[in-house]
Short mmCIF file of C-alpha atoms and ligand atoms in Angstrom, two decimals:
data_model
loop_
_atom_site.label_atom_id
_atom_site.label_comp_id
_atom_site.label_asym_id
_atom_site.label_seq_id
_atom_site.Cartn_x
_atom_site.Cartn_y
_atom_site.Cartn_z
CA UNK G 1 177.57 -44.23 25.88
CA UNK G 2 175.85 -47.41 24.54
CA UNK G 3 174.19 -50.02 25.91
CA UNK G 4 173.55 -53.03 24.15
CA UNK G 5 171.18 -56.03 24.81
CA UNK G 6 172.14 -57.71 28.13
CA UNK G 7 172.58 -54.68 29.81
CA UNK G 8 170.00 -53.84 32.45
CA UNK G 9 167.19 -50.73 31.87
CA UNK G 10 166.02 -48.76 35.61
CA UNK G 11 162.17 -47.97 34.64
CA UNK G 12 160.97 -45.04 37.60
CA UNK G 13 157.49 -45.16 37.35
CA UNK G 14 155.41 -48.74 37.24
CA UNK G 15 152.50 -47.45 34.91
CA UNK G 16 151.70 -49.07 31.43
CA UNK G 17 154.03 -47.29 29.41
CA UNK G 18 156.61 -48.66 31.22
CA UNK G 19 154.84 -52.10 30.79
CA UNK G 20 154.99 -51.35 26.88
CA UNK G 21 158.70 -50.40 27.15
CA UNK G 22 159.97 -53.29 29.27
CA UNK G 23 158.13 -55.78 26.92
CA UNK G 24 159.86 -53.98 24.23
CA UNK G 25 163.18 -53.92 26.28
CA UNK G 26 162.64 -57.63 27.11
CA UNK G 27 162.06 -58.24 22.79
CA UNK G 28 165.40 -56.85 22.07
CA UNK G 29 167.25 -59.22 25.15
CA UNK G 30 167.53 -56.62 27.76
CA UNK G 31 166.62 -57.00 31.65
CA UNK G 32 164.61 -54.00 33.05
CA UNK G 33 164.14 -53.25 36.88
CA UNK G 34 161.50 -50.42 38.05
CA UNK G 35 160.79 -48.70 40.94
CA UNK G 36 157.51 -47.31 42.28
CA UNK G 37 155.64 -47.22 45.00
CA UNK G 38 152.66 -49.56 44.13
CA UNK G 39 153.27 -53.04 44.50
CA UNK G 40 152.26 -55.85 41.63
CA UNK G 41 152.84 -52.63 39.47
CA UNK G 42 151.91 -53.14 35.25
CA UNK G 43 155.66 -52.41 34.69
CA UNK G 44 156.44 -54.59 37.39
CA UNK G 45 154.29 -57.47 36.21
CA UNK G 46 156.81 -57.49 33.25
CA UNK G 47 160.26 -56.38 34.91
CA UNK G 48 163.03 -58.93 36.18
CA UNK G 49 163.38 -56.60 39.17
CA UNK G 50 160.28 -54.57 40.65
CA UNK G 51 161.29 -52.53 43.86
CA UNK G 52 158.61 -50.94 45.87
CA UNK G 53 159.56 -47.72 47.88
CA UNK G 54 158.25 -44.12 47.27
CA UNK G 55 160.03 -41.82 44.79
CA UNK G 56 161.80 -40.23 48.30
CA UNK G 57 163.01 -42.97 50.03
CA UNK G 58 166.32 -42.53 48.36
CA UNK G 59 168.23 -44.94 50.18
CA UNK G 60 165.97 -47.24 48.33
CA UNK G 61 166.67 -45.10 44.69
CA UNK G 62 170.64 -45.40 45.13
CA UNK G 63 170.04 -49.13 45.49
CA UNK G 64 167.83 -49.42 42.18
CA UNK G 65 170.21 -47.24 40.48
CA UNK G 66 173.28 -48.70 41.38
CA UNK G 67 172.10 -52.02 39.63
CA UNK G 68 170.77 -50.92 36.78
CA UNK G 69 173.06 -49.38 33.32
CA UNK G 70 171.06 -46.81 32.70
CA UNK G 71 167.45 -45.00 33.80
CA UNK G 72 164.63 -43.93 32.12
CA UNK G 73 161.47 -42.72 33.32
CA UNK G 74 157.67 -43.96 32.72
CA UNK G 75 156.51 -41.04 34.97
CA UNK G 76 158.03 -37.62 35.19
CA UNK G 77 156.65 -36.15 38.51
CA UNK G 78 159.45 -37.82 40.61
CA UNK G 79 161.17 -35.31 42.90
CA UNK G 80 164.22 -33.60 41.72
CA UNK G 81 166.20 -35.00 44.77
CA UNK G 82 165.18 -38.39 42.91
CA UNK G 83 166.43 -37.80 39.56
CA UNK G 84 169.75 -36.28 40.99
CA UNK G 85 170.23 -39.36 43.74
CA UNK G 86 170.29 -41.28 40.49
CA UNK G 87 172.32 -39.27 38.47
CA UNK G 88 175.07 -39.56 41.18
CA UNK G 89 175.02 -43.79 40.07
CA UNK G 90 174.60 -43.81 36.62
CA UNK G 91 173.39 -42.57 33.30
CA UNK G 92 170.10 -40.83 32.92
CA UNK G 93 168.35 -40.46 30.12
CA UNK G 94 166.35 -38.08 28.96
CA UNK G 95 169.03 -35.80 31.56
CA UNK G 96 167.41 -33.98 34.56
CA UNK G 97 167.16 -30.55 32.75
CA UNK G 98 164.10 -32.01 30.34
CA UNK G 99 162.37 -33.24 33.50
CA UNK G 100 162.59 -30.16 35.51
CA UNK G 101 161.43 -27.67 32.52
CA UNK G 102 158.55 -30.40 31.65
CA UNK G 103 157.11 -30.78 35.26
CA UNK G 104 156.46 -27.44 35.55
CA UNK G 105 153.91 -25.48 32.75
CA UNK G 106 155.15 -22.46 33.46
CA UNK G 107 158.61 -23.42 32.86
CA UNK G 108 157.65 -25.43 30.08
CA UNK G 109 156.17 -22.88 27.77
CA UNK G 110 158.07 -20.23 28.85
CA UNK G 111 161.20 -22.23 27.28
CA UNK G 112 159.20 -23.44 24.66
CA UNK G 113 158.49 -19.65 23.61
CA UNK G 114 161.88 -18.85 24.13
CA UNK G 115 162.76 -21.40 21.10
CA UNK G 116 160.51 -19.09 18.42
CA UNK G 117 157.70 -22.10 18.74
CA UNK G 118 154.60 -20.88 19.47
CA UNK G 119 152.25 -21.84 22.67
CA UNK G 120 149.45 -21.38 24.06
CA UNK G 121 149.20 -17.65 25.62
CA UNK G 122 149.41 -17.95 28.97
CA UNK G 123 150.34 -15.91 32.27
CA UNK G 124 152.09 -16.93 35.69
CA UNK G 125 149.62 -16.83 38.96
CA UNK G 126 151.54 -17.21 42.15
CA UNK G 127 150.07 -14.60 43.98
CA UNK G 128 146.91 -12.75 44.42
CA UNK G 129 148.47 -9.28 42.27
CA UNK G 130 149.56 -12.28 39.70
CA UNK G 131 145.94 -13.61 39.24
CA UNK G 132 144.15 -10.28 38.74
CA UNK G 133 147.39 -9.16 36.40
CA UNK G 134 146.80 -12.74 34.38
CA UNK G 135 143.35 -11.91 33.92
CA UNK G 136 143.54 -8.51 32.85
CA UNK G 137 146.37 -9.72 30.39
CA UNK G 138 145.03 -13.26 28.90
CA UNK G 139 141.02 -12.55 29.21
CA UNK G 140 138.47 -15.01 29.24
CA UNK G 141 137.24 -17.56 28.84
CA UNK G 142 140.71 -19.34 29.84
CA UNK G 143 141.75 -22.33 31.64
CA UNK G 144 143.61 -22.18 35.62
CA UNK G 145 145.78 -25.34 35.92
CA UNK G 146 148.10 -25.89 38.49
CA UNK G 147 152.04 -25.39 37.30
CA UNK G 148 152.74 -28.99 37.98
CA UNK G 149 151.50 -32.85 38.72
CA UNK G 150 148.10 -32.18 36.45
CA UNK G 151 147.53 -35.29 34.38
CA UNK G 152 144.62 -36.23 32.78
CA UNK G 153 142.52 -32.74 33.53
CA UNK G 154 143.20 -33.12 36.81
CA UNK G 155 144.19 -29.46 38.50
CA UNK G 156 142.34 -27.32 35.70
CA UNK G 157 139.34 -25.23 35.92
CA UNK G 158 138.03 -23.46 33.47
CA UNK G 159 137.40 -19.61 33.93
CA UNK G 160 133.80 -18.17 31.89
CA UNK G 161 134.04 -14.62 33.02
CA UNK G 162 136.51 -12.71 35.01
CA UNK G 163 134.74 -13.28 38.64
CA UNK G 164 135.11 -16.72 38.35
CA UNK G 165 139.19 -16.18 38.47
CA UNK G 166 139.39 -15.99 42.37
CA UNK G 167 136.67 -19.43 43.21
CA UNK G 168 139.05 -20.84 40.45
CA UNK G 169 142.42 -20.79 42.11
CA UNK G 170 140.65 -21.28 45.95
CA UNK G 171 139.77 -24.55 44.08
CA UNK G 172 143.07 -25.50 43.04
CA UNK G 173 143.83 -24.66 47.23
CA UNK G 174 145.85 -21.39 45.78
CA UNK G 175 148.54 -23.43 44.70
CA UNK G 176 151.48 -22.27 42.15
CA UNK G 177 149.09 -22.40 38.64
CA UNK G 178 149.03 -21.18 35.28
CA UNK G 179 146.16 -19.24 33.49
CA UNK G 180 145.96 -20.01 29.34
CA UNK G 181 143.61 -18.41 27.20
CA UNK G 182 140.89 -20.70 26.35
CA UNK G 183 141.74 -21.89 22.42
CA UNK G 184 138.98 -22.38 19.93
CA UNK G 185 140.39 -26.09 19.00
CA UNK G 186 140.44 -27.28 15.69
CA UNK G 187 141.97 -30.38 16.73
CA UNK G 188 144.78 -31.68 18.94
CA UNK G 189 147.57 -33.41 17.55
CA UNK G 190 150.47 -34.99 19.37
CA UNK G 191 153.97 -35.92 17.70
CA UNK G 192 156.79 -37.84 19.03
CA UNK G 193 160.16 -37.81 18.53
CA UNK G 194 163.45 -39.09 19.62
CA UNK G 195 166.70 -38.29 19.81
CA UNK G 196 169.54 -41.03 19.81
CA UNK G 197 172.63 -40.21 22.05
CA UNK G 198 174.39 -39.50 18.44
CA UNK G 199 172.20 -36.53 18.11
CA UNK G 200 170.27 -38.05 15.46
CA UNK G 201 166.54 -37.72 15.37
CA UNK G 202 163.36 -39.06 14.09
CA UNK G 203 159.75 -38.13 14.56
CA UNK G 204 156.86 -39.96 13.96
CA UNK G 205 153.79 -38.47 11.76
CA UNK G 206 151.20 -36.64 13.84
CA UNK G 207 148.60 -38.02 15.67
CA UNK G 208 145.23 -36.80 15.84
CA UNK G 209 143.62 -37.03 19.72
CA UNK G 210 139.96 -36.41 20.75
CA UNK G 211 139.34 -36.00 24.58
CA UNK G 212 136.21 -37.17 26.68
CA UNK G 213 136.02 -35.00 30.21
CA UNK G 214 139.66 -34.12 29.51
CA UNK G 215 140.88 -37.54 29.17
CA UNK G 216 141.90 -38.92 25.80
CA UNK G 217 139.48 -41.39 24.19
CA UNK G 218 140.60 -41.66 20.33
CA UNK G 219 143.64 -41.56 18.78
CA UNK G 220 143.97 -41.96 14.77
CA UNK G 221 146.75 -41.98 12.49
CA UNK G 222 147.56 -40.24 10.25
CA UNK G 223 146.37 -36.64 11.69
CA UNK G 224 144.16 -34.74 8.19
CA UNK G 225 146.42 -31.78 8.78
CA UNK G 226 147.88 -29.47 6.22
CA UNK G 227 152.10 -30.16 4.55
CA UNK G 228 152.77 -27.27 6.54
CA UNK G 229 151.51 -27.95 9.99
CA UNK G 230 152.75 -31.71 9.52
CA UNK G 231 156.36 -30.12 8.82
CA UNK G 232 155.98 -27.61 11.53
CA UNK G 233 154.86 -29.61 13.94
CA UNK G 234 158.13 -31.93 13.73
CA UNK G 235 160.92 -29.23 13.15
CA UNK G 236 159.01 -28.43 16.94
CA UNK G 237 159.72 -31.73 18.30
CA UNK G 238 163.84 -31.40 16.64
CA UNK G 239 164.23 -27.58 17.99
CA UNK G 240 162.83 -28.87 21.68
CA UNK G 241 165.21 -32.31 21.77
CA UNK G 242 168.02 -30.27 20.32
CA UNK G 243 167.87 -27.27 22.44
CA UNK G 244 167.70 -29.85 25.68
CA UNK G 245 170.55 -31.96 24.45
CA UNK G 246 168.23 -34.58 24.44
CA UNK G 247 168.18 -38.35 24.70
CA UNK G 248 165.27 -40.43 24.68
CA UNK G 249 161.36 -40.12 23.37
CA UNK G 250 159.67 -36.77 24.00
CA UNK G 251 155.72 -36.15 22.55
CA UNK G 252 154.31 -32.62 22.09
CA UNK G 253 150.72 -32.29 22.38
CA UNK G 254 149.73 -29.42 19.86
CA UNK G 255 147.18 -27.48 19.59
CA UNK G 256 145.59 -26.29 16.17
CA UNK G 257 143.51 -23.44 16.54
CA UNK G 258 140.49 -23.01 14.01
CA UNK G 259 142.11 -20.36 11.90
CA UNK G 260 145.19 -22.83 11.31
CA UNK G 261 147.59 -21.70 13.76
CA UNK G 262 150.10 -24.61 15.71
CA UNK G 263 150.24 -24.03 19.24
CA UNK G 264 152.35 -25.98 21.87
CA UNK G 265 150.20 -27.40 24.80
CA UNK G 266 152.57 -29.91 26.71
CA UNK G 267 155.09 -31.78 26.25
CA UNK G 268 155.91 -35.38 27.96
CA UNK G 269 159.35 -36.52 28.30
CA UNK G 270 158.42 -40.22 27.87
CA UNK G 271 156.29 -42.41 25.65
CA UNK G 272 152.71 -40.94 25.13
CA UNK G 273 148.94 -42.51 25.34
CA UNK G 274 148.42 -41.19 21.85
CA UNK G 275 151.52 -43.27 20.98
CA UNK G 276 150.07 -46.80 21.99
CA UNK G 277 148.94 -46.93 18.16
CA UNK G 278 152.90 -47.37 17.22
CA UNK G 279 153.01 -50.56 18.78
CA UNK G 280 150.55 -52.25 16.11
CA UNK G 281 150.85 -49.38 13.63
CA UNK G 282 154.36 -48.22 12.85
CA UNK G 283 157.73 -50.20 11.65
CA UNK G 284 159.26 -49.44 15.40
CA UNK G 285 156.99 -48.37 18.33
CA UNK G 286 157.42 -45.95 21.14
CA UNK G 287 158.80 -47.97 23.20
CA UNK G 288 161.11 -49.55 21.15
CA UNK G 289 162.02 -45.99 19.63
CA UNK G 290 162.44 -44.93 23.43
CA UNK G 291 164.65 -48.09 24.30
CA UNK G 292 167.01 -47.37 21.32
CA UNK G 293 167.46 -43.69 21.82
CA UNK G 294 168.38 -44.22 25.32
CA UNK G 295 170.38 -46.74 24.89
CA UNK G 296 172.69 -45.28 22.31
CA UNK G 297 171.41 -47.82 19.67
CA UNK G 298 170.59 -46.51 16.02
CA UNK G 299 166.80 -45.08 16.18
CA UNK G 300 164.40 -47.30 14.12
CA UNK G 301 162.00 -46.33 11.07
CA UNK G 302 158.61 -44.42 12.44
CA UNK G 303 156.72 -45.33 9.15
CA UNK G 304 153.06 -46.36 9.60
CA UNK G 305 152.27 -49.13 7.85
CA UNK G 306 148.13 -48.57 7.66
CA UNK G 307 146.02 -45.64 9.22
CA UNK G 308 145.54 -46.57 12.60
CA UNK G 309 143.18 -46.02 15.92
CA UNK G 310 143.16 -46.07 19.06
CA UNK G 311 140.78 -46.17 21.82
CA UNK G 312 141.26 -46.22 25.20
CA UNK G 313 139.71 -48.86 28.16
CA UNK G 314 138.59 -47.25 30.96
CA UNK G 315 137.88 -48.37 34.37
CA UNK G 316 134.26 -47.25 33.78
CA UNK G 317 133.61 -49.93 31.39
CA UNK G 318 133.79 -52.49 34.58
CA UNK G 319 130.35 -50.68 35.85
CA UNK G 320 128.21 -53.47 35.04
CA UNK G 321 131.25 -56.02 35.73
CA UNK G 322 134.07 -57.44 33.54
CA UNK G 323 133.90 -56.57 30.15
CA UNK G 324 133.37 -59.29 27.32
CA UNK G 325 136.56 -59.26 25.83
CA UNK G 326 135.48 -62.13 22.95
CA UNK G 327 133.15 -59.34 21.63
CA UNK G 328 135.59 -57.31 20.68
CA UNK G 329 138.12 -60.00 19.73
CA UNK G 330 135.25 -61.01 17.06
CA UNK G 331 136.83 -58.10 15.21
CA UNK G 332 140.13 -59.75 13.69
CA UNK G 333 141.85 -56.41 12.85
CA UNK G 334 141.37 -55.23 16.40
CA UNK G 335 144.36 -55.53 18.85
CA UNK G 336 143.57 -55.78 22.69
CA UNK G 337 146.19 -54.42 25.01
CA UNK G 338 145.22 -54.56 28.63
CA UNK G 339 147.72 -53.31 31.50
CA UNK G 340 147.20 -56.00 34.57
CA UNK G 341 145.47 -53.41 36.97
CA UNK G 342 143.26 -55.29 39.08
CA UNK G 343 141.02 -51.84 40.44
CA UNK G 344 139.12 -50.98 37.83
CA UNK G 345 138.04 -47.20 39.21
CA UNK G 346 136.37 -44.47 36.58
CA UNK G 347 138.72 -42.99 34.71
CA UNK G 348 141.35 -44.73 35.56
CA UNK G 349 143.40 -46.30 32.24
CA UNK G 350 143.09 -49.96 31.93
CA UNK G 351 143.89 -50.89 28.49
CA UNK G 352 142.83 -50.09 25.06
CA UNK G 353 142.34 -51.43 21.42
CA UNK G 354 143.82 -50.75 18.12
CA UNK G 355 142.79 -50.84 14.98
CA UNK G 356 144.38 -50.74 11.09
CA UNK G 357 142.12 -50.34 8.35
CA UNK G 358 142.46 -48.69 4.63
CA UNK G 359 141.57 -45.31 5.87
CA UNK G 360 141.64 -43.29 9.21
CA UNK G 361 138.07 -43.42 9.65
CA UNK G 362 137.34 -47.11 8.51
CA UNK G 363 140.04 -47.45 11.60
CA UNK G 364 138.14 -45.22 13.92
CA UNK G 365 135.38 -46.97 13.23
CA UNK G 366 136.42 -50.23 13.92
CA UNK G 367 137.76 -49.66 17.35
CA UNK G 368 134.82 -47.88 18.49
CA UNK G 369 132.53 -50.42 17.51
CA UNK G 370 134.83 -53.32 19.66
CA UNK G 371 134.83 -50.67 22.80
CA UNK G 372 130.53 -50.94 22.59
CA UNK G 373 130.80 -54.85 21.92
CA UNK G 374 132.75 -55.08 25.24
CA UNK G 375 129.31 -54.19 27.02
CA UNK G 376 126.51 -55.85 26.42
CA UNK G 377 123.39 -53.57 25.83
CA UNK G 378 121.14 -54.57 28.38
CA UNK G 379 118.17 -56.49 27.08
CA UNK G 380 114.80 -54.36 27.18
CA UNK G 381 111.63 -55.78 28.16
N1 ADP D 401 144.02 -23.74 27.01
C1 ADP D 401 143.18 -24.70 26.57
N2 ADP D 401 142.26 -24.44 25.60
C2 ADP D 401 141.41 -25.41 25.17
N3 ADP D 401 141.41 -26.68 25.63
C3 ADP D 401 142.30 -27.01 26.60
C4 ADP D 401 143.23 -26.04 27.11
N4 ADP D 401 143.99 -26.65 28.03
C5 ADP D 401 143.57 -27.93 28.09
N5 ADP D 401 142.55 -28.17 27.24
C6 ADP D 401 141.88 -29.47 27.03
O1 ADP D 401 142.13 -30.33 28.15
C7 ADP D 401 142.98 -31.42 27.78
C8 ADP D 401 143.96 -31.76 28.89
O2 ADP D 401 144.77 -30.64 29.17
P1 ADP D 401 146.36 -30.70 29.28
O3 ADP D 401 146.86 -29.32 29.49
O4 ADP D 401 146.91 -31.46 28.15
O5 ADP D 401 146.57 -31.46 30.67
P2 ADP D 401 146.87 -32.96 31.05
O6 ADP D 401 148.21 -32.87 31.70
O7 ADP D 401 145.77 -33.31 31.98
O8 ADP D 401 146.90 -33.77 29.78
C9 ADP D 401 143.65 -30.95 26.49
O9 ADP D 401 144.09 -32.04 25.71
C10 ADP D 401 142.51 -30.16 25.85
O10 ADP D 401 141.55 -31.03 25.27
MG1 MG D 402 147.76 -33.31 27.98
#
């Protein structure tokens, strides 16, 4: 089914990458409503239509999707009651299946695996026998993360030596979880494709992401990874959409291990962080890829017109009060995207800066340098 401009986008979820979508929705003509439970939400701030009622109040969710063409989400963790009260009212895209298999990591991989693409090893702990038996089978050091709602290293804990397995999963209050071997990074990558509702796909070039207390910080483009691994790493992202009959934007974040290996680590059925880049950087962005697949349109070109970066604005940049945004506008090849939160708490995302330069590092570079302009060094006497 298509949609063409005019029609009317649901958004569930009110975060910035809905923001980014509905200003790309908006671009192309279309109206975009969104539901969350925030009020004066960054989607919302942008949105003909924002509706606040939590993801259960479904009375509330047949109403939003009952005036709306077709729904996407911004945010994945809605209940399943959710994305089926939808369904009953109108198209859904990506479809329910994708969302259930990529809330869940245990799920997730295990389907992943099924497909021949490798993952990270990993074992299922949902009971006491499970945790010793995921010990004894991944080792250590590993990682415990709870099977769903982790974003953002939130719900991991990281396992030195076996003892430390049971203090571990009493920490994450001995919820379903998932143990991985640890993985002696390389890099991390993350590539993003999308799949129109004609089946056709497109992927765009990998992305190379570097974390700060399990939050990503930097994102440059192109990723210096081998033919092979570049090649690998998108016939990944095709097998996944295909296999899930797939419509809409999905990102896998990769792993690649130091002896050259591609591993799976998650994937996200919706536009990515690592992905803001596309929005300066690429011929179509995310968000406009996203708004094309799902609504039927033909998928635009992913090419990147200059290496790129990325670096991400977090709340605790407002320690010392607002940051000087004309500092790092004094850069002219820097791009400031900010997301209309008004809280700024640590780690909490609230905008970031691009960057296109003649190599990856030149663009590194430059967006790291307008992140330190934004606070002033304090004067020494
Ligand atoms: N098994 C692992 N081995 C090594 N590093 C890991 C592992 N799992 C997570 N990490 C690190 O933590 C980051 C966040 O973990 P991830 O599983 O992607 O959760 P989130 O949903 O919070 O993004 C990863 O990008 C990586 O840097
Ligand atoms: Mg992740």
């Amino acid at each position: 089914m298509r949609f063409g401009p005019g029609s009317t986008i649901g958004v569930l979820g009110g975060g910035q990458l809905g923001r980014m979508f509905a200003m790309a929705a908006r671009r192309l003509g279309y109206r975009v409503h969104t539901l969350a439970p925030e009020h004066d939400t960054p989607t919302g701030q942008i949105a003909d239509v924002e509706i606040n009622a939590p993801y259960d109040d479904l009375d509330a969710v047949r109403r939003f999707a009952q005036a709306v063409d077709v729904v996407t989400f911004e945010f994945e963790n809605v209940p399943a009651e959710t994305a089926a009260a939808v369904e009953a009212h109108t198209v859904v895209r990506p479809n329910h299946r994708a969302l259930h298999i990529a809330q869940h990591r245990i799920r997730e991989k295990t389907f992943v695996a099924g497909l021949g693409v490798p993952v990270t090893p990993f074992a299922p702990v949902r009971s006491q026998a499970e945790l010793a038996a995921a010990v004894r089978a991944i080792g250590v050091p590993g990682v415990l993360k709870t099977a769903s709602f982790g974003y953002d290293g939130k719900g991991q804990v990281a396992i030195a030596s076996a003892g430390e397995a049971e203090s571990a999963w009493d920490a994450l209050g001995r919820t379903e979880a998932i143990l991985e071997a640890f993985v002696d990074l390389d890099r991390e990558i993350s590539v993003i494709g999308a799949r129109g509702a004609d089946g056709s796909t497109t992927a765009f070039d990998p992305i190379e992401n570097s974390h700060r207390r399990h939050i990503l910080d930097v994102s440059v483009a192109p990723a210096d990874i081998a033919p092979p691994l570049v090649r690998a790493a998108g016939d990944a992202v095709r097998a996944v959409m295909e296999a899930l009959d797939y419509i809409g934007l999905l990102c896998i974040e990769f792993f690649v291990t130091r002896d050259g290996r591609l591993l799976v680590n998650e994937l996200a059925p919706r536009p990515h962080n690592s992905g803001h880049l596309t929005f300066d950087a690429c011929r179509t962005s995310q968000f406009e890829q996203q708004l094309r697949a799902i609504c039927g349109l033909p998928l635009g070109a992913t090419d990147l017109l200059q290496p790129a970066a990325m670096a991400n604005l977090l709340g605790d940049l407002w320690t010392d009060g607002e940051p000087c945004w004309s500092a790092a506008l004094e850069f002219p090849e820097v791009k400031l995207h900010l997301y209309g939160k008004t809280a700024p708490r640590p780690g909490r995302k609230m905008g970031h800066l691009t960057a296109a330069a003649r190599s990856t590092e030149g663009a590194r570079s430059l967006v790291l340098r307008a992140r330190e302009a934004l606070v002033p060094r304090r004067v020494r006497l």
